[in-house]
Each structure stands twice: as C-alpha cells, then as structure tokens.
Coordinates of C-alpha atoms in Angstrom, one line a residue:
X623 CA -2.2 -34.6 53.1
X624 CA -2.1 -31.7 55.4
X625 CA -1.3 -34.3 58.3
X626 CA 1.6 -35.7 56.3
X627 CA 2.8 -32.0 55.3
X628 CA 2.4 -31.7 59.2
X629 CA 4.1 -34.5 60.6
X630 CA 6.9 -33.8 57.5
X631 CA 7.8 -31.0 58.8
X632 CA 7.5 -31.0 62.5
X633 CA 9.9 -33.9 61.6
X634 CA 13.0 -32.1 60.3
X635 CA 12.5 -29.3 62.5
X636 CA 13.2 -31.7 64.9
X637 CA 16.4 -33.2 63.2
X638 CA 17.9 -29.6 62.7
X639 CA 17.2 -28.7 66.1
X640 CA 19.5 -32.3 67.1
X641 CA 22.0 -30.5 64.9
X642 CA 22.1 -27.6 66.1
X643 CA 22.5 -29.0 69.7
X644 CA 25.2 -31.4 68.9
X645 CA 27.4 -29.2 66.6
X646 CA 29.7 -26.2 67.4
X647 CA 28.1 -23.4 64.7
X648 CA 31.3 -22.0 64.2
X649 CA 33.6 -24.7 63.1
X650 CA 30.8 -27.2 62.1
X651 CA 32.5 -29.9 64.6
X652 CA 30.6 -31.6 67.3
X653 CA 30.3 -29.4 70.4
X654 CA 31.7 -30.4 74.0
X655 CA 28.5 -31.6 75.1
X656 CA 28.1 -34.1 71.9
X657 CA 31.6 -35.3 72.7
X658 CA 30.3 -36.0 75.9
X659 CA 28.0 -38.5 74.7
X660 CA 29.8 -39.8 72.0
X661 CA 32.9 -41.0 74.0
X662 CA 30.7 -42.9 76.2
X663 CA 29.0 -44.7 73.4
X664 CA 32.8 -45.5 72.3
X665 CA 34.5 -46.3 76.1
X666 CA 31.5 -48.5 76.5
X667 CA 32.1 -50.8 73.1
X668 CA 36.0 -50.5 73.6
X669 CA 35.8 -51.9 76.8
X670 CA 33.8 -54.5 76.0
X671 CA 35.9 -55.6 73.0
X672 CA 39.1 -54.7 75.2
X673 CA 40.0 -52.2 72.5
X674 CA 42.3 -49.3 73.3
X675 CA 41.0 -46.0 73.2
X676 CA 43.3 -42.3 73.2
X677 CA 42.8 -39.1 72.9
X678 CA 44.7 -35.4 71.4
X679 CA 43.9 -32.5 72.7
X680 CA 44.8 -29.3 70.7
X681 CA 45.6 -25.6 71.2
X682 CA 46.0 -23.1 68.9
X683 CA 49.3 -21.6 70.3
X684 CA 49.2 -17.6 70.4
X685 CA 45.5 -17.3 69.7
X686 CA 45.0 -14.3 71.4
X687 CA 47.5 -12.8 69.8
X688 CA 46.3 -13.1 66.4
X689 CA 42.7 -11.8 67.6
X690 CA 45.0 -8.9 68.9
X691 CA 46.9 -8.1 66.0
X692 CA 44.6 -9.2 62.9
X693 CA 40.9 -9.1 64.9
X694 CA 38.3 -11.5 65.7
X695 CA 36.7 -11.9 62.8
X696 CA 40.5 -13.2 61.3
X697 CA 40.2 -15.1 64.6
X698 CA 37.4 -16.9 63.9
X699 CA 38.7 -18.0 60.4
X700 CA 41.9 -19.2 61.9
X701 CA 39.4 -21.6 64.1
X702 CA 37.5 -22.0 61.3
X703 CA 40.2 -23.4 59.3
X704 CA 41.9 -25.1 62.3
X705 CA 39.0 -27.3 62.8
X706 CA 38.7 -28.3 59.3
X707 CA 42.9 -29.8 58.8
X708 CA 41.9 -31.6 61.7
X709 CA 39.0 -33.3 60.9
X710 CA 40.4 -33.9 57.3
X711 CA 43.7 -35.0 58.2
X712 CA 41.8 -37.8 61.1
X713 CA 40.4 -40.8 60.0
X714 CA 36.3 -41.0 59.5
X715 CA 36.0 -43.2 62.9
X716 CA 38.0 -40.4 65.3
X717 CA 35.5 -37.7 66.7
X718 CA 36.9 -34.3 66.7
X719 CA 35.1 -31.5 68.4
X720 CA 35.7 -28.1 69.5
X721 CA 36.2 -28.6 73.6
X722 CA 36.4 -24.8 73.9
X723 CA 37.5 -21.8 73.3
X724 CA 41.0 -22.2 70.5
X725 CA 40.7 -26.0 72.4
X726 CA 40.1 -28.9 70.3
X727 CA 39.5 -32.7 71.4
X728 CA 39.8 -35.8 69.4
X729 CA 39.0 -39.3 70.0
X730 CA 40.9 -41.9 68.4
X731 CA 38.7 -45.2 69.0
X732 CA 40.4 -48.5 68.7
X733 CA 44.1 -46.4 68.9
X734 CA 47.1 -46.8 71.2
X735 CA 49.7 -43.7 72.3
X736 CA 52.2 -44.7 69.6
X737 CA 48.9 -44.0 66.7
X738 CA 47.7 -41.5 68.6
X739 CA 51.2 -39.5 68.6
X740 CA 51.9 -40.5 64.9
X741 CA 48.7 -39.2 64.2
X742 CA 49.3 -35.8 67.0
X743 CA 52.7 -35.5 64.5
X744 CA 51.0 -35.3 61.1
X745 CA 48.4 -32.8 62.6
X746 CA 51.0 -30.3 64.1
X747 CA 52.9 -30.8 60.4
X748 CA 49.6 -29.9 59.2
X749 CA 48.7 -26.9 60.5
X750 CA 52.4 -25.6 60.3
X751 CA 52.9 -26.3 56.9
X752 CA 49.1 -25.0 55.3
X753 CA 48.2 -21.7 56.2
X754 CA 45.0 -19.8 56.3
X755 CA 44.7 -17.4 53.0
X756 CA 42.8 -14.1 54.1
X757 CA 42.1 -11.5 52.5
X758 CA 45.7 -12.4 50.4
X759 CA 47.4 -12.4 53.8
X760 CA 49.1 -16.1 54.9
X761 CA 48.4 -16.6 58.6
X762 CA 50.1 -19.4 59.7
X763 CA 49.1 -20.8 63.0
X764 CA 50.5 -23.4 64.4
X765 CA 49.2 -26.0 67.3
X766 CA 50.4 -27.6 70.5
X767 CA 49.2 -31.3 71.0
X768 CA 48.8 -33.6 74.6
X769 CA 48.1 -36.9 73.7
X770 CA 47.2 -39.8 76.4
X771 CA 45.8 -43.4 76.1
X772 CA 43.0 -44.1 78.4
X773 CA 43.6 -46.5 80.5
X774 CA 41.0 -49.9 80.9
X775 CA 39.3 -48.3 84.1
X776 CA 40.0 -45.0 83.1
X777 CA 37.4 -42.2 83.4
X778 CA 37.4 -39.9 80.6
X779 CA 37.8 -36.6 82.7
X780 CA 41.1 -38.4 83.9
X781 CA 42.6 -39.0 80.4
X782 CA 41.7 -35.3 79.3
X783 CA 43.5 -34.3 82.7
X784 CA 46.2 -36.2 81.8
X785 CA 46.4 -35.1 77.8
X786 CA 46.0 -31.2 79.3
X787 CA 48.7 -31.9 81.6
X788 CA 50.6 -32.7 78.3
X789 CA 49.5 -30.4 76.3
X790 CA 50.7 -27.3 78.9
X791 CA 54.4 -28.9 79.0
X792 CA 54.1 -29.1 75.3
X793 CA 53.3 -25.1 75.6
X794 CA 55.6 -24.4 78.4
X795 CA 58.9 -26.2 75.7
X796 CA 58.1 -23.8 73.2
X797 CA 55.1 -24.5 71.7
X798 CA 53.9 -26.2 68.2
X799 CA 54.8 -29.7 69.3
X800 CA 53.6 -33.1 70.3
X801 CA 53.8 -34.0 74.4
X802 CA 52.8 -37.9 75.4
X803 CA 51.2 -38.1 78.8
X804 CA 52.5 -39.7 81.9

C-alpha cells in the first residue's frame, strides 16, 4: 500500500510539473516553449498529408499604456482576458499560446490564409467589441493581427517572421486590424 501511495503520488507530481512547464501561469495558455514542440508535431503530419498549415500573431495594441494609466495588475487582467477571447473564439484543433510579453501566437492546422484571416477578422471583432469589466470600469483593448500561411518547405521561424512583418504594418496603419503576409 505504501508503495502504491508512493508511486501515486510521485506520479502526479510528475504530471503537474509537465503542466507547469508547458503552460504560461498567467493566461493558462501554452507557453512559447510548448508551442515550440507542438508545431512541429503538426508541420510534421501536415506535410505528410500535404495539408496547409497558417498562423496569427497578435498584439495587444497600446499595452503599455494601459499598465501606465490603470497599473499592472489591470495589465495583467487585460492579458488575462485577451488570452481567454482568443482561445474561445478558435477552434479546439488551433494552438494558441502566449509567445511573449502582450504577444500571442496561434496555429491554425489544416487552414489556408483566406481561413486564417477570416478567422484573424472575428478575433479583432472580438476583442473590440467585449471588454474587460474591472473593478466596474470597461477597458476595452483592442488587437493588431499578422497572419501568414506557411509555405510546404517553410520553416516555422520564417512564417512567424513573415506574420510579425505583418503584424508591424498592421500597427504602423493604425492599429486594431488584420495584415496578410507577403
């Protein structure tokens, strides 16, 4: 018994520990480096299938300014809240994670650029059109998107280069909107 009570708990001290290393603790998405792993697992059977793959990434516009004016801790909820309209408003196969930072990255398996901006569309709507409640104070940030479709020989780190690429003329335009990439 003591051996089983043993083993038992070693065991999910083990699984939390996985947890912990694979999720961001603020916003309860997968971290960077669980991404990371993730998209390789899904490159690897999109390829094989021949199966597009694309990816959004997404930045809180004016983030420091709201940690300036309303504090960190109203910061944090704005992430906290970002996150979560995300990964409600994406399907249950897309990986969204926090990249870093008021950065977020999705991946959209089995999705071409006209999905994957249809889909960068409804999140910007999202986040423009639900603020964040605190403390009875509506804060309503909104997002900028880059979107790009990986390419069949395509290295991730070149698709997010391209997507950022996007996602700073989307900023540079005026912000809280949806940029394709070249």
């Amino acid at each position: 018994y003591t051996a089983r009570f043993y083993y038992g708990t070693v065991r999910r001290a083990e699984r939390k520990l996985v947890e912990l290393a694979a999720t961001d603790p603020l916003t309860g998405l997968s971290n960077r480096r669980n991404l990371r792993v993730l998209t390789e697992q899904v490159l690897a059977q999109a390829r094989r299938a021949g199966q597009p793959t694309a990816l959004v990434i997404v930045d809180i516009d004016n983030f420091k300014h709201t940690n300036d004016q309303h504090g960190h801790e109203v910061g944090d909820q704005v992430l906290v809240h970002i996150g979560a309209l995300l990964a409600t408003t994406c399907r249950a196969q897309d990986i969204v994670a926090r990249w870093g930072g008021e950065e977020f990255l999705i991946l959209l398996p089995n999705t071409q650029a006209d999905a994957a901006l249809m889909l960068a569309e409804r999140l910007r709507h999202t986040a423009a059109t639900q603020p964040l409640v605190y403390a009875n104070q509506a804060i309503a940030p909104t997002i900028s998107l880059g979107v790009a479709e990986l390419d069949a020989d395509e290295t991730l780190d070149s698709a997010i280069a391209r997507a950022d690429r996007a996602l700073y003329r989307s900023k540079e335009e005026g912000r809280n909107r949806v940029t394709a990439a070249e």
